[in-house]
């Protein structure tokens, strides 16, 4: 049986993406076969397509996409964590999620709540895991601390705002448009700032009473690092 897949046929721009047919995969030991309903699209997918990202050293052609969501159709030998019919999302699966079906390692699959759509499930993986790791594994943010999400209206930024609010941090967020600022407010940020405005970092420092920000999650360090160092608190991360 053949299935549809979006494959990177050569390294390069969007023009190298082709909709093709490939054989339907079969799950091996420790794998699950998922019928994909939604596939996530992340910046790293475009970098892999261009050939300069360490996540993939597989030469073209290969199926694009690392995140996705769908329904388990079949499980491989030894798999007890999932069964046919389970709703799941897929995280950082190198076999490619932009296809009708994908086989994924069990460690890259998690149960998808009935409260979430498949599109939402496909958006969890790289953005939410990145945000969580940055805030808690690396920065070790604690309840009551002030967190600045510098670039809070993007995928990792929106994930970070929601996670930090849920974990008891005071959240300050920046965005570059009125629409972005409204989105960040809607997600629960305590205060928002337009990072295109002159002097916005002074307003952030003022919002902390001059103390500075305990944790800064930075999306564009090559542009903002010097500004961040001016507003980070003593022992800030």
XYZ file of N, CA and C in Angstrom:
711
model
N 0.841 -1.196 0.000
C 0.000 0.000 0.000
C 0.872 1.239 0.000
N 0.531 2.209 -0.851
C 1.268 3.464 -0.911
C 0.538 4.550 -0.139
N 1.314 5.477 0.454
C 0.753 6.601 1.191
C 1.428 7.887 0.706
N 0.798 9.012 0.986
C 1.358 10.300 0.575
C 2.343 10.806 1.626
N 3.370 11.504 1.152
C 4.351 12.094 2.056
C 4.989 13.298 1.373
N 5.347 14.299 2.180
C 6.093 15.452 1.672
C 7.567 15.172 1.917
N 8.318 15.033 0.832
C 9.721 14.658 0.955
C 10.646 15.801 0.523
N 11.772 15.876 1.205
C 12.861 16.760 0.796
C 13.647 15.993 -0.259
N 13.582 16.446 -1.495
C 14.192 15.714 -2.598
C 15.649 16.111 -2.836
N 16.027 17.284 -2.323
C 17.411 17.769 -2.387
C 17.522 18.857 -1.329
N 18.723 19.187 -0.919
C 18.894 20.243 0.071
C 18.696 21.602 -0.602
N 17.922 22.474 0.078
C 17.668 23.781 -0.522
C 16.437 24.452 0.038
N 15.825 25.307 -0.776
C 14.664 26.088 -0.364
C 13.373 25.298 -0.448
N 12.234 26.001 -0.272
C 10.934 25.320 -0.279
C 10.649 24.544 -1.564
N 11.298 24.934 -2.640
C 11.022 24.269 -3.914
C 11.465 22.806 -3.931
N 12.300 22.402 -2.972
C 12.753 20.992 -2.949
C 11.733 20.085 -2.265
N 10.678 20.644 -1.688
C 9.623 19.850 -1.058
C 8.671 19.325 -2.130
N 8.494 18.022 -2.164
C 7.629 17.408 -3.177
C 6.647 16.445 -2.513
N 5.381 16.515 -2.947
C 4.375 15.543 -2.493
C 4.528 14.287 -3.336
N 4.874 13.186 -2.693
C 5.152 11.935 -3.400
C 4.432 10.788 -2.706
N 4.455 9.631 -3.327
C 3.923 8.425 -2.689
C 5.081 7.531 -2.285
N 4.936 6.938 -1.087
C 5.950 6.029 -0.564
C 5.239 4.801 -0.008
N 5.938 3.716 0.203
C 5.296 2.535 0.801
C 4.824 2.828 2.229
N 3.687 2.277 2.582
C 3.204 2.421 3.953
C 4.167 1.706 4.897
N 4.637 2.396 5.943
C 5.618 1.769 6.825
C 4.994 0.721 7.734
N 5.827 -0.157 8.240
C 5.413 -1.219 9.164
C 6.191 -1.062 10.465
N 5.498 -1.069 11.608
C 6.211 -0.871 12.870
C 7.066 -2.076 13.250
N 8.286 -1.791 13.680
C 9.184 -2.834 14.179
C 9.088 -2.871 15.702
N 9.924 -3.664 16.314
C 9.933 -3.763 17.772
C 10.179 -2.380 18.382
N 9.341 -2.030 19.357
C 9.496 -0.749 20.039
C 8.955 0.441 19.279
N 8.191 0.189 18.205
C 7.647 1.283 17.398
C 6.120 1.195 17.337
N 5.503 2.323 16.996
C 4.060 2.355 16.750
C 3.810 2.953 15.376
N 2.779 2.465 14.717
C 2.349 3.040 13.447
C 1.215 4.015 13.744
N 1.380 5.274 13.336
C 0.398 6.318 13.616
C -0.159 6.851 12.303
N -1.472 6.920 12.222
C -2.112 7.637 11.116
C -2.106 9.116 11.478
N -1.368 9.899 10.728
C -1.134 11.298 11.072
C -2.334 12.145 10.657
N -2.853 12.938 11.616
C -3.932 13.882 11.325
C -3.410 15.306 11.176
N -2.349 15.646 11.910
C -1.743 16.973 11.812
C -0.236 16.842 11.975
N 0.493 17.675 11.244
C 1.950 17.678 11.330
C 2.412 19.063 11.759
N 3.329 19.114 12.718
C 3.874 20.397 13.165
C 4.925 20.907 12.197
N 5.029 22.225 12.111
C 6.056 22.856 11.283
C 6.856 23.800 12.177
N 8.167 23.567 12.265
C 9.037 24.347 13.137
C 10.215 24.913 12.348
N 10.839 25.984 12.851
C 12.003 26.544 12.151
C 13.090 25.515 11.872
N 13.289 24.569 12.808
C 14.352 23.585 12.588
C 14.061 22.702 11.378
N 12.781 22.546 11.010
C 12.459 21.774 9.805
C 13.045 22.444 8.561
N 12.966 23.775 8.527
C 13.504 24.488 7.366
C 15.026 24.420 7.354
N 15.639 24.425 8.539
C 17.102 24.366 8.605
C 17.594 22.984 8.197
N 16.879 21.940 8.636
C 17.228 20.580 8.211
C 17.097 20.460 6.696
N 16.029 21.046 6.145
C 15.813 20.993 4.693
C 16.981 21.642 3.936
N 17.574 22.676 4.552
C 18.695 23.366 3.919
C 20.020 22.623 4.108
N 20.020 21.648 5.041
C 21.181 20.796 5.167
C 22.209 21.220 6.184
N 21.847 22.129 7.107
C 22.858 22.612 8.055
C 22.378 22.519 9.506
N 21.746 21.383 9.846
C 21.268 21.198 11.214
C 21.622 19.800 11.691
N 22.079 19.707 12.938
C 22.636 18.444 13.432
C 21.584 17.374 13.718
N 20.294 17.748 13.722
C 19.266 16.752 14.031
C 19.159 15.672 12.952
N 19.596 15.975 11.766
C 19.439 15.002 10.687
C 20.704 14.943 9.843
N 21.265 13.755 9.723
C 22.383 13.562 8.802
C 22.008 12.585 7.695
N 20.694 12.455 7.496
C 20.183 11.556 6.454
C 20.179 12.307 5.126
N 20.782 11.759 4.093
C 20.779 12.442 2.797
C 19.401 12.371 2.146
N 19.050 13.354 1.317
C 17.774 13.298 0.595
C 17.734 12.074 -0.321
N 16.515 11.583 -0.625
C 15.221 12.117 -0.180
C 14.821 11.605 1.199
N 14.144 12.450 1.981
C 13.599 12.038 3.267
C 12.324 12.819 3.543
N 11.458 12.237 4.370
C 10.183 12.878 4.718
C 10.454 13.973 5.737
N 9.883 15.145 5.520
C 10.090 16.272 6.414
C 9.144 16.205 7.612
N 9.456 16.972 8.646
C 8.590 17.074 9.821
C 9.071 16.256 10.995
N 9.103 16.886 12.189
C 9.544 16.214 13.407
C 8.412 15.996 14.410
N 7.404 16.859 14.379
C 6.285 16.771 15.331
C 4.997 16.432 14.598
N 4.069 15.798 15.296
C 2.791 15.477 14.687
C 1.811 14.929 15.705
N 0.619 14.594 15.231
C -0.408 14.010 16.102
C -1.345 13.165 15.250
N -1.889 12.125 15.865
C -2.797 11.258 15.134
C -3.284 10.109 15.989
N -3.629 9.007 15.346
C -4.206 7.848 16.024
C -3.349 6.615 15.740
N -3.057 5.883 16.789
C -2.278 4.652 16.639
C -3.091 3.641 15.845
N -2.473 3.094 14.798
C -3.142 2.078 13.996
C -2.622 0.681 14.310
N -1.349 0.594 14.656
C -0.743 -0.717 14.909
C 0.471 -0.515 15.803
N 0.765 -1.505 16.640
C 1.955 -1.422 17.492
C 2.897 -2.560 17.152
N 4.190 -2.287 17.307
C 5.194 -3.300 17.048
C 5.377 -4.237 18.225
N 6.210 -5.220 18.033
C 6.466 -6.216 19.063
C 7.016 -5.566 20.326
N 6.487 -5.987 21.469
C 6.980 -5.517 22.748
C 6.398 -4.203 23.222
N 5.538 -3.580 22.431
C 4.948 -2.294 22.822
C 3.717 -2.524 23.682
N 3.759 -2.041 24.912
C 2.626 -2.161 25.834
C 2.071 -0.797 26.237
N 2.789 0.272 25.898
C 2.374 1.617 26.317
C 1.166 2.139 25.542
N 0.984 1.648 24.312
C -0.100 2.133 23.455
C -0.786 0.964 22.772
N -2.002 1.249 22.281
C -2.766 0.234 21.542
C -3.456 0.923 20.377
N -3.938 0.147 19.445
C -4.651 0.698 18.295
C -5.834 1.537 18.771
N -6.006 2.707 18.177
C -7.099 3.606 18.534
C -6.711 4.717 19.484
N -5.534 4.647 20.089
C -5.099 5.693 21.026
C -4.775 6.990 20.277
N -5.211 8.106 20.869
C -4.828 9.432 20.356
C -3.456 9.779 20.931
N -2.532 10.202 20.060
C -1.165 10.460 20.510
C -0.601 11.687 19.803
N 0.455 12.229 20.418
C 1.259 13.220 19.698
C 2.698 12.732 19.641
N 3.426 13.233 18.661
C 4.765 12.750 18.335
C 5.737 13.904 18.484
N 6.891 13.629 19.075
C 7.883 14.675 19.349
C 9.232 14.275 18.751
N 9.779 15.137 17.907
C 11.148 14.993 17.398
C 11.408 13.600 16.808
N 10.483 13.154 15.972
C 10.633 11.848 15.322
C 11.281 12.038 13.953
N 12.484 11.520 13.811
C 13.276 11.796 12.611
C 12.788 11.082 11.365
N 11.855 10.134 11.503
C 11.369 9.436 10.312
C 10.401 10.282 9.496
N 9.982 11.446 10.004
C 9.209 12.387 9.213
C 7.719 12.303 9.424
N 7.105 13.409 9.893
C 5.687 13.406 10.234
C 4.781 13.952 9.132
N 5.344 14.523 8.074
C 4.507 15.058 6.995
C 4.142 13.942 6.024
N 3.351 13.014 6.531
C 2.950 11.846 5.754
C 1.626 11.330 6.296
N 0.936 10.527 5.494
C -0.322 9.939 5.958
C -0.093 9.019 7.152
N 1.029 8.297 7.133
C 1.376 7.370 8.212
C 2.847 7.544 8.570
N 3.150 7.270 9.837
C 4.532 7.327 10.289
C 4.757 6.229 11.317
N 5.935 5.624 11.294
C 6.322 4.753 12.399
C 7.220 5.572 13.312
N 6.927 5.522 14.603
C 7.665 6.325 15.580
C 8.108 5.444 16.735
N 9.285 5.745 17.265
C 9.748 5.065 18.466
C 8.834 5.408 19.635
N 8.592 4.447 20.494
C 7.693 4.668 21.629
C 8.144 5.865 22.466
N 9.462 6.057 22.622
C 9.958 7.158 23.453
C 9.634 8.526 22.866
N 9.254 8.569 21.579
C 8.922 9.837 20.936
C 7.411 10.062 20.817
N 6.635 9.251 21.523
C 5.174 9.304 21.437
C 4.588 9.488 22.833
N 3.531 10.303 22.929
C 2.843 10.516 24.208
C 1.344 10.577 23.967
N 0.571 10.268 25.001
C -0.889 10.292 24.892
C -1.385 11.724 24.719
N -2.354 11.893 23.835
C -2.944 13.205 23.569
C -4.300 13.297 24.255
N -4.452 14.296 25.105
C -5.707 14.496 25.827
C -6.863 14.718 24.856
N -8.036 14.220 25.245
C -9.242 14.449 24.445
C -9.603 15.927 24.387
N -9.075 16.717 25.305
C -9.364 18.157 25.330
C -8.584 18.922 24.266
N -7.606 18.276 23.638
C -6.784 18.929 22.632
C -7.089 18.382 21.241
N -7.064 19.274 20.254
C -7.236 18.851 18.867
C -5.929 18.242 18.356
N -6.004 17.596 17.208
C -4.779 17.055 16.622
C -3.826 18.183 16.229
N -4.373 19.304 15.757
C -3.519 20.444 15.408
C -2.775 20.964 16.634
N -3.474 21.033 17.764
C -2.806 21.448 18.997
C -1.754 20.429 19.426
N -2.088 19.152 19.278
C -1.130 18.119 19.639
C 0.143 18.193 18.811
N -0.012 18.502 17.521
C 1.154 18.610 16.640
C 2.002 19.830 16.960
N 1.455 20.743 17.747
C 2.181 21.966 18.115
C 2.885 21.856 19.461
N 2.740 20.733 20.142
C 3.306 20.603 21.493
C 4.810 20.381 21.466
N 5.245 19.430 20.673
C 6.579 18.865 20.798
C 7.735 19.816 20.975
N 8.287 20.299 19.881
C 9.487 21.125 19.955
C 9.247 22.433 20.714
N 8.165 23.196 20.462
C 7.989 24.446 21.208
C 7.841 24.259 22.720
N 6.990 23.340 23.155
C 6.719 23.208 24.584
C 7.861 22.520 25.329
N 8.455 21.516 24.720
C 9.583 20.869 25.380
C 10.769 21.828 25.475
N 10.987 22.640 24.443
C 12.067 23.631 24.478
C 11.825 24.648 25.583
N 10.600 25.167 25.659
C 10.277 26.158 26.676
C 10.437 25.586 28.080
N 9.939 24.381 28.293
C 10.021 23.776 29.627
C 11.477 23.533 30.019
N 12.257 22.984 29.096
C 13.656 22.704 29.407
C 14.414 23.987 29.723
N 14.151 25.039 28.950
C 14.841 26.313 29.175
C 14.498 26.896 30.547
N 13.208 26.881 30.877
C 12.760 27.526 32.117
C 13.121 26.740 33.370
N 13.025 25.413 33.315
C 13.122 24.629 34.555
C 14.343 23.714 34.624
N 14.739 23.099 33.505
C 15.947 22.278 33.541
C 17.189 23.164 33.585
N 17.207 24.210 32.764
C 18.387 25.066 32.675
C 18.336 26.250 33.641
N 17.262 27.045 33.590
C 17.194 28.253 34.418
C 16.667 27.991 35.825
N 16.018 26.857 36.023
C 15.489 26.477 37.342
C 14.616 27.576 37.956
N 13.680 28.073 37.150
C 12.750 29.099 37.618
C 11.905 28.568 38.766
N 11.677 29.425 39.761
C 10.916 29.036 40.946
C 9.650 29.879 41.059
N 8.616 29.350 41.724
C 7.395 30.131 41.924
C 7.706 31.463 42.605
N 7.055 32.517 42.127
C 7.266 33.840 42.695
C 8.336 34.650 41.995
N 9.190 33.996 41.209
C 10.210 34.734 40.482
C 9.604 35.429 39.263
N 10.291 36.471 38.805
C 9.864 37.185 37.609
C 10.603 36.630 36.398
N 9.835 36.270 35.385
C 10.396 35.707 34.155
C 10.065 36.640 32.999
N 11.077 36.990 32.221
C 10.870 37.757 30.992
C 10.967 36.811 29.807
N 9.898 36.747 29.017
C 9.910 35.977 27.776
C 10.160 36.993 26.667
N 11.383 37.031 26.170
C 11.782 38.032 25.180
C 11.478 37.491 23.792
N 10.330 37.871 23.252
C 9.820 37.287 22.013
C 8.727 36.293 22.351
N 7.707 36.786 23.064
C 6.712 35.891 23.654
C 5.579 35.520 22.714
N 5.531 36.097 21.521
C 4.409 35.808 20.626
C 4.709 34.706 19.620
N 5.935 34.170 19.625
C 6.276 33.051 18.752
C 5.895 31.723 19.374
N 6.256 30.634 18.712
C 5.839 29.305 19.171
C 6.422 28.965 20.541
N 7.746 29.068 20.699
C 8.363 28.786 21.999
C 7.913 29.819 23.018
N 7.759 31.075 22.591
C 7.330 32.130 23.498
C 5.944 31.907 24.066
N 4.988 31.562 23.209
C 3.630 31.334 23.711
C 3.596 30.120 24.633
N 4.379 29.100 24.302
C 4.471 27.938 25.188
C 5.045 28.343 26.538
N 6.111 29.142 26.521
C 6.776 29.549 27.762
C 5.863 30.388 28.644
N 5.094 31.289 28.043
C 4.173 32.114 28.824
C 3.174 31.232 29.560
N 2.551 30.298 28.846
C 1.542 29.435 29.466
C 2.139 28.582 30.587
N 3.321 28.011 30.320
C 3.953 27.146 31.310
C 4.356 27.939 32.548
N 4.939 29.124 32.345
C 5.402 29.932 33.476
C 4.229 30.428 34.320
N 3.154 30.841 33.666
C 1.960 31.273 34.407
C 1.423 30.121 35.248
N 1.357 28.931 34.653
C 0.830 27.762 35.357
C 1.697 27.343 36.530
N 2.986 27.691 36.492
C 3.912 27.281 37.543
C 4.242 28.392 38.534
N 3.446 29.457 38.515
C 3.530 30.458 39.572
C 4.588 31.521 39.409
N 5.104 31.704 38.186
C 6.021 32.819 37.965
C 5.249 34.081 37.574
N 5.842 35.231 37.893
C 5.325 36.492 37.366
C 5.918 36.669 35.981
N 5.062 36.803 34.971
C 5.516 36.757 33.585
C 5.445 38.128 32.925
N 6.587 38.557 32.395
C 6.664 39.738 31.540
C 6.969 39.237 30.135
N 6.262 39.769 29.135
C 6.473 39.301 27.775
C 6.675 40.441 26.808
N 7.470 40.203 25.764
C 7.626 41.207 24.717
C 7.132 40.653 23.392
N 6.686 41.578 22.549
C 6.284 41.250 21.180
C 6.512 42.488 20.335
N 6.409 42.347 19.008
C 6.720 43.460 18.128
C 5.528 44.059 17.417
N 4.314 43.661 17.797
C 3.105 44.204 17.172
C 1.981 44.235 18.192
N 0.959 45.012 17.880
C -0.190 45.086 18.775
C -0.887 43.731 18.867
N -0.966 43.021 17.738
C -1.585 41.696 17.741
C -0.801 40.741 18.633
N 0.517 40.814 18.533
C 1.356 39.965 19.367
C 1.215 40.278 20.837
N 1.164 41.565 21.161
C 1.013 41.974 22.563
C -0.322 41.501 23.124
N -1.376 41.608 22.323
C -2.696 41.146 22.769
C -2.703 39.641 23.001
N -2.040 38.906 22.128
C -1.950 37.456 22.288
C -1.244 37.101 23.590
N -0.127 37.754 23.856
C 0.644 37.451 25.061
C -0.163 37.793 26.309
N -0.899 38.889 26.273
C -1.796 39.236 27.392
C -2.846 38.147 27.593
N -3.445 37.711 26.485
C -4.508 36.698 26.554
C -3.988 35.404 27.155
N -2.713 35.098 26.925
C -2.119 33.873 27.456
C -1.818 33.963 28.945
N -1.936 35.182 29.520
C -1.797 35.305 30.965
C -0.611 36.086 31.465
N 0.167 36.708 30.566
C 1.312 37.501 31.020
C 0.843 38.651 31.903
N 1.605 38.939 32.945
C 1.246 40.033 33.861
C 1.410 41.395 33.204
N 2.480 41.568 32.437
C 2.710 42.819 31.718
C 3.370 42.509 30.385
N 3.099 43.369 29.383
C 3.681 43.169 28.057
C 4.372 44.454 27.596
N 5.364 44.300 26.739
C 6.165 45.420 26.269
C 6.469 45.224 24.786
N 6.446 46.326 24.045
C 6.755 46.272 22.625
C 8.261 46.409 22.435
N 8.918 45.349 21.973
C 10.365 45.404 21.861
C 10.848 46.187 20.638
N 9.928 46.770 19.916
C 10.318 47.681 18.831
C 10.349 49.140 19.294
N 9.864 49.403 20.483
C 9.825 50.770 21.004
C 11.132 51.145 21.680
N 11.561 52.378 21.482
C 12.759 52.879 22.135
C 12.534 52.907 23.652
N 13.495 52.428 24.395
C 13.427 52.498 25.846
C 12.553 51.454 26.507
N 12.177 50.398 25.780
C 11.283 49.404 26.384
C 11.960 48.649 27.522
N 13.291 48.482 27.448
C 13.978 47.784 28.533
C 13.950 48.599 29.825
N 13.922 49.932 29.698
C 13.799 50.775 30.894
C 12.449 50.534 31.569
N 11.415 50.331 30.756
C 10.084 50.057 31.305
C 10.059 48.689 32.001
N 10.771 47.728 31.431
C 10.837 46.407 32.058
C 11.536 46.503 33.411
N 12.652 47.220 33.447
C 13.380 47.386 34.704
C 12.518 48.101 35.738
N 11.769 49.103 35.283
C 10.869 49.835 36.180
C 9.783 48.912 36.726
N 9.300 47.979 35.890
C 8.249 47.049 36.313
C 8.732 46.104 37.406
N 10.031 45.938 37.539
C 10.592 45.086 38.596
C 11.029 45.900 39.807
N 10.695 47.200 39.813
C 11.117 48.061 40.917
C 12.616 48.291 40.935
N 13.257 48.152 39.773
C 14.689 48.360 39.669
C 15.518 47.127 40.023
N 14.875 46.082 40.496
C 15.589 44.874 40.911
C 16.140 44.087 39.722
N 15.404 44.092 38.628
C 15.776 43.288 37.475
C 14.987 41.995 37.399
N 15.142 41.292 36.314
C 14.378 40.073 36.033
C 15.174 38.852 36.491
N 14.478 37.932 37.172
C 15.156 36.735 37.684
C 15.575 35.783 36.570
N 14.695 35.581 35.603
C 14.970 34.647 34.510
C 14.570 35.305 33.194
N 15.460 35.245 32.203
C 15.146 35.749 30.868
C 15.243 34.592 29.880
N 14.161 34.347 29.161
C 14.155 33.370 28.074
C 14.293 34.159 26.785
N 15.442 34.011 26.139
C 15.810 34.859 24.997
C 15.755 34.073 23.693
N 15.029 34.615 22.717
C 14.899 33.960 21.411
C 15.909 34.467 20.386
N 16.528 35.620 20.648
C 17.383 36.270 19.658
C 18.586 36.888 20.364
N 19.423 36.013 20.911
C 20.548 36.483 21.724
C 21.519 37.343 20.923
N 21.671 37.097 19.624
C 22.603 37.895 18.833
C 22.180 39.352 18.720
N 20.900 39.628 18.992
C 20.388 40.996 18.960
C 20.220 41.558 20.368
N 19.731 40.750 21.305
C 19.259 41.268 22.590
C 20.140 40.976 23.797
N 21.200 40.193 23.656
C 21.944 39.762 24.841
C 22.462 40.938 25.661
N 23.013 41.951 25.023
C 23.521 43.106 25.780
C 22.408 43.782 26.576
N 21.229 43.893 25.971
C 20.083 44.491 26.670
C 19.666 43.619 27.848
N 19.681 42.303 27.633
C 19.299 41.375 28.705
C 20.224 41.517 29.910
N 21.505 41.638 29.650
C 22.472 41.736 30.753
C 22.269 43.008 31.572
N 21.675 44.025 30.956
C 21.418 45.278 31.675
C 20.205 45.184 32.599
N 19.317 44.212 32.358
C 18.072 44.163 33.135
C 17.918 42.873 33.930
N 18.926 41.997 33.920
C 18.834 40.766 34.685
C 19.178 41.062 36.149
N 18.472 40.411 37.064
C 18.676 40.639 38.498
C 19.979 39.990 38.967
N 20.420 40.399 40.152
C 21.556 39.736 40.788
C 21.213 38.249 40.973
N 22.128 37.374 40.559
C 21.922 35.934 40.539
C 20.828 35.510 39.549
N 20.517 36.386 38.612
C 19.541 36.046 37.583
C 20.134 35.092 36.570
N 19.257 34.464 35.835
C 19.694 33.478 34.837
C 19.136 33.866 33.472
